[in-house]
Amino acid sequence: MTARVVFLGSPEFAVPSLRALAADDRFDVALVVTQPDRPAGRGRRLQPPPVAEVARELGLSLFQPRSLRSAETFDALAAARADVFIVVAYGEILRRRVLEMPPGGVLNVHPSLLPRYRGSSPIPAAILNGDTETGVSVIKLVRALDAGPIVAQRSVGLTGLETSGSLSEELARVAAEMLPYTMEKWLAGRLAAVPQDDAGASYTRELTKDDGRIDWRAGAVGIERLVRAMNPWPTAWTILAGRRLSILACHISLQPTKHTTTTITVEPPLPAVACGDGFVYLDRVRPEGRAEMSGADWLRGARLPPDARFEDG
């Protein structure tokens, strides 16, 4: 029997899951719900969310409400007559009335091993904390933040080289692999929802641009993690002579240094920054108002004085 599905999602992370469900004969994606088009880019032209673009490509019914709280939205969801709702990074909390609508409940995909890293930025958090594994959890949604019982979970090992961008792509792929199998078993009553251990819960918040500012006193290991965690957004950054320099990629050397913290040294062919416990080598940078370039190219054009230093974070 084909199960009718309402899919709610917005960013690129949700796209592989939508494609997987749409391609599976066990499911009928009756309605795709995503955020409205938003102004983006220098021209501030309206841009659809990635999920909207894919829904149109696949010929799926698409609904872009301003809010899930309106009577219009409730009527549209009810009219879909879905067996289950699937939420993958939609961007708005669902009301109890919506959670109780489908007979199979509302399942949510979350990119962490819950109860670790509830909230909006679990992927950067795993990188910042130097975790050796993270994963994907499928939970039954409740009105508390990412606190619903776990329906399925899969772990993913981390190499220590991931950026938030590359890890997001990997976890989106894993979610798309998990979701059809998990939904089939869930709707057939062959999966139990296991309550989370709230005592082990940790929380993340939405990132801001200020979260990317480098504190050069934090040590080379922490700074290297920050650079990876803030890539692609908001990017790690620092200030030199009153201007911002974004650090897009770096590597480190843990060795004693006699240089004052934040001093920029030349370690041909790359610029390096002394951090007390070692050096951070700037592989890729983006100077304020300019395009991305290698650290070596930036160094050649920067004409830094011998005592050049970045501002402390």
mmCIF file with all atom_site columns, N, CA and C in Angstrom, residues 17-49:
data_model
loop_
_atom_site.group_PDB
_atom_site.id
_atom_site.type_symbol
_atom_site.label_atom_id
_atom_site.label_alt_id
_atom_site.label_comp_id
_atom_site.label_asym_id
_atom_site.label_entity_id
_atom_site.label_seq_id
_atom_site.pdbx_PDB_ins_code
_atom_site.Cartn_x
_atom_site.Cartn_y
_atom_site.Cartn_z
_atom_site.occupancy
_atom_site.B_iso_or_equiv
_atom_site.pdbx_formal_charge
_atom_site.auth_seq_id
_atom_site.auth_comp_id
_atom_site.auth_asym_id
_atom_site.auth_atom_id
_atom_site.pdbx_PDB_model_num
ATOM 1  N N  . SER A 1 17 ? 16.534 13.976 0.881  1.00 0.00 ? 17 SER A N  1
ATOM 2  C CA . SER A 1 17 ? 15.418 13.240 1.481  1.00 0.00 ? 17 SER A CA 1
ATOM 3  C C  . SER A 1 17 ? 14.164 13.355 0.632  1.00 0.00 ? 17 SER A C  1
ATOM 4  N N  . LEU A 1 18 ? 13.890 14.544 0.124  1.00 0.00 ? 18 LEU A N  1
ATOM 5  C CA . LEU A 1 18 ? 12.731 14.725 -0.742 1.00 0.00 ? 18 LEU A CA 1
ATOM 6  C C  . LEU A 1 18 ? 12.872 13.886 -2.013 1.00 0.00 ? 18 LEU A C  1
ATOM 7  N N  . ARG A 1 19 ? 14.037 13.920 -2.611 1.00 0.00 ? 19 ARG A N  1
ATOM 8  C CA . ARG A 1 19 ? 14.256 13.125 -3.834 1.00 0.00 ? 19 ARG A CA 1
ATOM 9  C C  . ARG A 1 19 ? 14.081 11.630 -3.556 1.00 0.00 ? 19 ARG A C  1
ATOM 10 N N  . ALA A 1 20 ? 14.585 11.170 -2.411 1.00 0.00 ? 20 ALA A N  1
ATOM 11 C CA . ALA A 1 20 ? 14.483 9.750  -2.082 1.00 0.00 ? 20 ALA A CA 1
ATOM 12 C C  . ALA A 1 20 ? 13.030 9.317  -1.928 1.00 0.00 ? 20 ALA A C  1
ATOM 13 N N  . LEU A 1 21 ? 12.226 10.123 -1.272 1.00 0.00 ? 21 LEU A N  1
ATOM 14 C CA . LEU A 1 21 ? 10.823 9.771  -1.081 1.00 0.00 ? 21 LEU A CA 1
ATOM 15 C C  . LEU A 1 21 ? 10.046 9.839  -2.384 1.00 0.00 ? 21 LEU A C  1
ATOM 16 N N  . ALA A 1 22 ? 10.335 10.861 -3.184 1.00 0.00 ? 22 ALA A N  1
ATOM 17 C CA . ALA A 1 22 ? 9.622  11.023 -4.452 1.00 0.00 ? 22 ALA A CA 1
ATOM 18 C C  . ALA A 1 22 ? 9.930  9.891  -5.422 1.00 0.00 ? 22 ALA A C  1
ATOM 19 N N  . ALA A 1 23 ? 11.118 9.293  -5.311 1.00 0.00 ? 23 ALA A N  1
ATOM 20 C CA . ALA A 1 23 ? 11.528 8.226  -6.229 1.00 0.00 ? 23 ALA A CA 1
ATOM 21 C C  . ALA A 1 23 ? 11.099 6.841  -5.750 1.00 0.00 ? 23 ALA A C  1
ATOM 22 N N  . ASP A 1 24 ? 10.524 6.750  -4.563 1.00 0.00 ? 24 ASP A N  1
ATOM 23 C CA . ASP A 1 24 ? 10.186 5.462  -3.961 1.00 0.00 ? 24 ASP A CA 1
ATOM 24 C C  . ASP A 1 24 ? 8.700  5.163  -4.164 1.00 0.00 ? 24 ASP A C  1
ATOM 25 N N  . ASP A 1 25 ? 8.391  4.037  -4.795 1.00 0.00 ? 25 ASP A N  1
ATOM 26 C CA . ASP A 1 25 ? 7.002  3.678  -5.100 1.00 0.00 ? 25 ASP A CA 1
ATOM 27 C C  . ASP A 1 25 ? 6.175  3.404  -3.853 1.00 0.00 ? 25 ASP A C  1
ATOM 28 N N  . ARG A 1 26 ? 6.821  3.236  -2.718 1.00 0.00 ? 26 ARG A N  1
ATOM 29 C CA . ARG A 1 26 ? 6.063  2.997  -1.488 1.00 0.00 ? 26 ARG A CA 1
ATOM 30 C C  . ARG A 1 26 ? 5.413  4.258  -0.950 1.00 0.00 ? 26 ARG A C  1
ATOM 31 N N  . PHE A 1 27 ? 5.795  5.416  -1.518 1.00 0.00 ? 27 PHE A N  1
ATOM 32 C CA . PHE A 1 27 ? 5.315  6.687  -0.974 1.00 0.00 ? 27 PHE A CA 1
ATOM 33 C C  . PHE A 1 27 ? 4.778  7.593  -2.082 1.00 0.00 ? 27 PHE A C  1
ATOM 34 N N  . ASP A 1 28 ? 3.763  8.332  -1.723 1.00 0.00 ? 28 ASP A N  1
ATOM 35 C CA . ASP A 1 28 ? 3.188  9.346  -2.605 1.00 0.00 ? 28 ASP A CA 1
ATOM 36 C C  . ASP A 1 28 ? 3.344  10.690 -1.902 1.00 0.00 ? 28 ASP A C  1
ATOM 37 N N  . VAL A 1 29 ? 4.262  11.514 -2.409 1.00 0.00 ? 29 VAL A N  1
ATOM 38 C CA . VAL A 1 29 ? 4.453  12.835 -1.809 1.00 0.00 ? 29 VAL A CA 1
ATOM 39 C C  . VAL A 1 29 ? 3.304  13.724 -2.267 1.00 0.00 ? 29 VAL A C  1
ATOM 40 N N  . ALA A 1 30 ? 2.266  13.804 -1.445 1.00 0.00 ? 30 ALA A N  1
ATOM 41 C CA . ALA A 1 30 ? 1.046  14.496 -1.814 1.00 0.00 ? 30 ALA A CA 1
ATOM 42 C C  . ALA A 1 30 ? 1.202  16.004 -1.790 1.00 0.00 ? 30 ALA A C  1
ATOM 43 N N  . LEU A 1 31 ? 2.117  16.510 -0.947 1.00 0.00 ? 31 LEU A N  1
ATOM 44 C CA . LEU A 1 31 ? 2.285  17.958 -0.817 1.00 0.00 ? 31 LEU A CA 1
ATOM 45 C C  . LEU A 1 31 ? 3.680  18.242 -0.270 1.00 0.00 ? 31 LEU A C  1
ATOM 46 N N  . VAL A 1 32 ? 4.319  19.239 -0.846 1.00 0.00 ? 32 VAL A N  1
ATOM 47 C CA . VAL A 1 32 ? 5.602  19.736 -0.342 1.00 0.00 ? 32 VAL A CA 1
ATOM 48 C C  . VAL A 1 32 ? 5.363  21.132 0.217  1.00 0.00 ? 32 VAL A C  1
ATOM 49 N N  . VAL A 1 33 ? 5.736  21.336 1.469  1.00 0.00 ? 33 VAL A N  1
ATOM 50 C CA . VAL A 1 33 ? 5.561  22.623 2.136  1.00 0.00 ? 33 VAL A CA 1
ATOM 51 C C  . VAL A 1 33 ? 6.948  23.191 2.418  1.00 0.00 ? 33 VAL A C  1
ATOM 52 N N  . THR A 1 34 ? 7.194  24.411 1.974  1.00 0.00 ? 34 THR A N  1
ATOM 53 C CA . THR A 1 34 ? 8.485  25.038 2.201  1.00 0.00 ? 34 THR A CA 1
ATOM 54 C C  . THR A 1 34 ? 8.305  26.524 2.453  1.00 0.00 ? 34 THR A C  1
ATOM 55 N N  . GLN A 1 35 ? 9.385  27.195 2.824  1.00 0.00 ? 35 GLN A N  1
ATOM 56 C CA . GLN A 1 35 ? 9.336  28.617 3.157  1.00 0.00 ? 35 GLN A CA 1
ATOM 57 C C  . GLN A 1 35 ? 9.081  29.452 1.896  1.00 0.00 ? 35 GLN A C  1
ATOM 58 N N  . PRO A 1 36 ? 8.566  30.667 2.057  1.00 0.00 ? 36 PRO A N  1
ATOM 59 C CA . PRO A 1 36 ? 8.372  31.561 0.903  1.00 0.00 ? 36 PRO A CA 1
ATOM 60 C C  . PRO A 1 36 ? 9.711  31.940 0.268  1.00 0.00 ? 36 PRO A C  1
ATOM 61 N N  . ASP A 1 37 ? 9.667  32.389 -0.982 1.00 0.00 ? 37 ASP A N  1
ATOM 62 C CA . ASP A 1 37 ? 10.863 32.921 -1.633 1.00 0.00 ? 37 ASP A CA 1
ATOM 63 C C  . ASP A 1 37 ? 11.362 34.126 -0.849 1.00 0.00 ? 37 ASP A C  1
ATOM 64 N N  . ARG A 1 38 ? 12.680 34.279 -0.766 1.00 0.00 ? 38 ARG A N  1
ATOM 65 C CA . ARG A 1 38 ? 13.297 35.371 0.000  1.00 0.00 ? 38 ARG A CA 1
ATOM 66 C C  . ARG A 1 38 ? 14.255 36.162 -0.883 1.00 0.00 ? 38 ARG A C  1
ATOM 67 N N  . PRO A 1 39 ? 14.443 37.457 -0.610 1.00 0.00 ? 39 PRO A N  1
ATOM 68 C CA . PRO A 1 39 ? 15.462 38.224 -1.330 1.00 0.00 ? 39 PRO A CA 1
ATOM 69 C C  . PRO A 1 39 ? 16.849 37.694 -1.006 1.00 0.00 ? 39 PRO A C  1
ATOM 70 N N  . ALA A 1 40 ? 17.699 37.606 -2.009 1.00 0.00 ? 40 ALA A N  1
ATOM 71 C CA . ALA A 1 40 ? 19.063 37.095 -1.799 1.00 0.00 ? 40 ALA A CA 1
ATOM 72 C C  . ALA A 1 40 ? 19.995 37.716 -2.818 1.00 0.00 ? 40 ALA A C  1
ATOM 73 N N  . GLY A 1 41 ? 21.289 37.711 -2.487 1.00 0.00 ? 41 GLY A N  1
ATOM 74 C CA . GLY A 1 41 ? 22.296 38.219 -3.408 1.00 0.00 ? 41 GLY A CA 1
ATOM 75 C C  . GLY A 1 41 ? 22.368 39.729 -3.405 1.00 0.00 ? 41 GLY A C  1
ATOM 76 N N  . ARG A 1 42 ? 23.293 40.241 -4.206 1.00 0.00 ? 42 ARG A N  1
ATOM 77 C CA . ARG A 1 42 ? 23.498 41.683 -4.244 1.00 0.00 ? 42 ARG A CA 1
ATOM 78 C C  . ARG A 1 42 ? 22.288 42.431 -4.774 1.00 0.00 ? 42 ARG A C  1
ATOM 79 N N  . GLY A 1 43 ? 21.594 41.829 -5.733 1.00 0.00 ? 43 GLY A N  1
ATOM 80 C CA . GLY A 1 43 ? 20.420 42.490 -6.302 1.00 0.00 ? 43 GLY A CA 1
ATOM 81 C C  . GLY A 1 43 ? 19.173 42.303 -5.475 1.00 0.00 ? 43 GLY A C  1
ATOM 82 N N  . ARG A 1 44 ? 19.268 41.482 -4.397 1.00 0.00 ? 44 ARG A N  1
ATOM 83 C CA . ARG A 1 44 ? 18.132 41.221 -3.506 1.00 0.00 ? 44 ARG A CA 1
ATOM 84 C C  . ARG A 1 44 ? 16.914 40.712 -4.283 1.00 0.00 ? 44 ARG A C  1
ATOM 85 N N  . ARG A 1 45 ? 17.178 39.888 -5.283 1.00 0.00 ? 45 ARG A N  1
ATOM 86 C CA . ARG A 1 45 ? 16.091 39.294 -6.055 1.00 0.00 ? 45 ARG A CA 1
ATOM 87 C C  . ARG A 1 45 ? 15.516 38.113 -5.287 1.00 0.00 ? 45 ARG A C  1
ATOM 88 N N  . LEU A 1 46 ? 14.220 37.881 -5.476 1.00 0.00 ? 46 LEU A N  1
ATOM 89 C CA . LEU A 1 46 ? 13.575 36.775 -4.786 1.00 0.00 ? 46 LEU A CA 1
ATOM 90 C C  . LEU A 1 46 ? 14.151 35.445 -5.268 1.00 0.00 ? 46 LEU A C  1
ATOM 91 N N  . GLN A 1 47 ? 14.524 34.601 -4.294 1.00 0.00 ? 47 GLN A N  1
ATOM 92 C CA . GLN A 1 47 ? 15.064 33.287 -4.604 1.00 0.00 ? 47 GLN A CA 1
ATOM 93 C C  . GLN A 1 47 ? 14.244 32.222 -3.878 1.00 0.00 ? 47 GLN A C  1
ATOM 94 N N  . PRO A 1 48 ? 13.845 31.169 -4.574 1.00 0.00 ? 48 PRO A N  1
ATOM 95 C CA . PRO A 1 48 ? 13.093 30.101 -3.902 1.00 0.00 ? 48 PRO A CA 1
ATOM 96 C C  . PRO A 1 48 ? 14.011 29.241 -3.052 1.00 0.00 ? 48 PRO A C  1
ATOM 97 N N  . PRO A 1 49 ? 13.502 28.645 -1.987 1.00 0.00 ? 49 PRO A N  1
ATOM 98 C CA . PRO A 1 49 ? 14.307 27.680 -1.236 1.00 0.00 ? 49 PRO A CA 1
ATOM 99 C C  . PRO A 1 49 ? 14.665 26.498 -2.138 1.00 0.00 ? 49 PRO A C  1
#
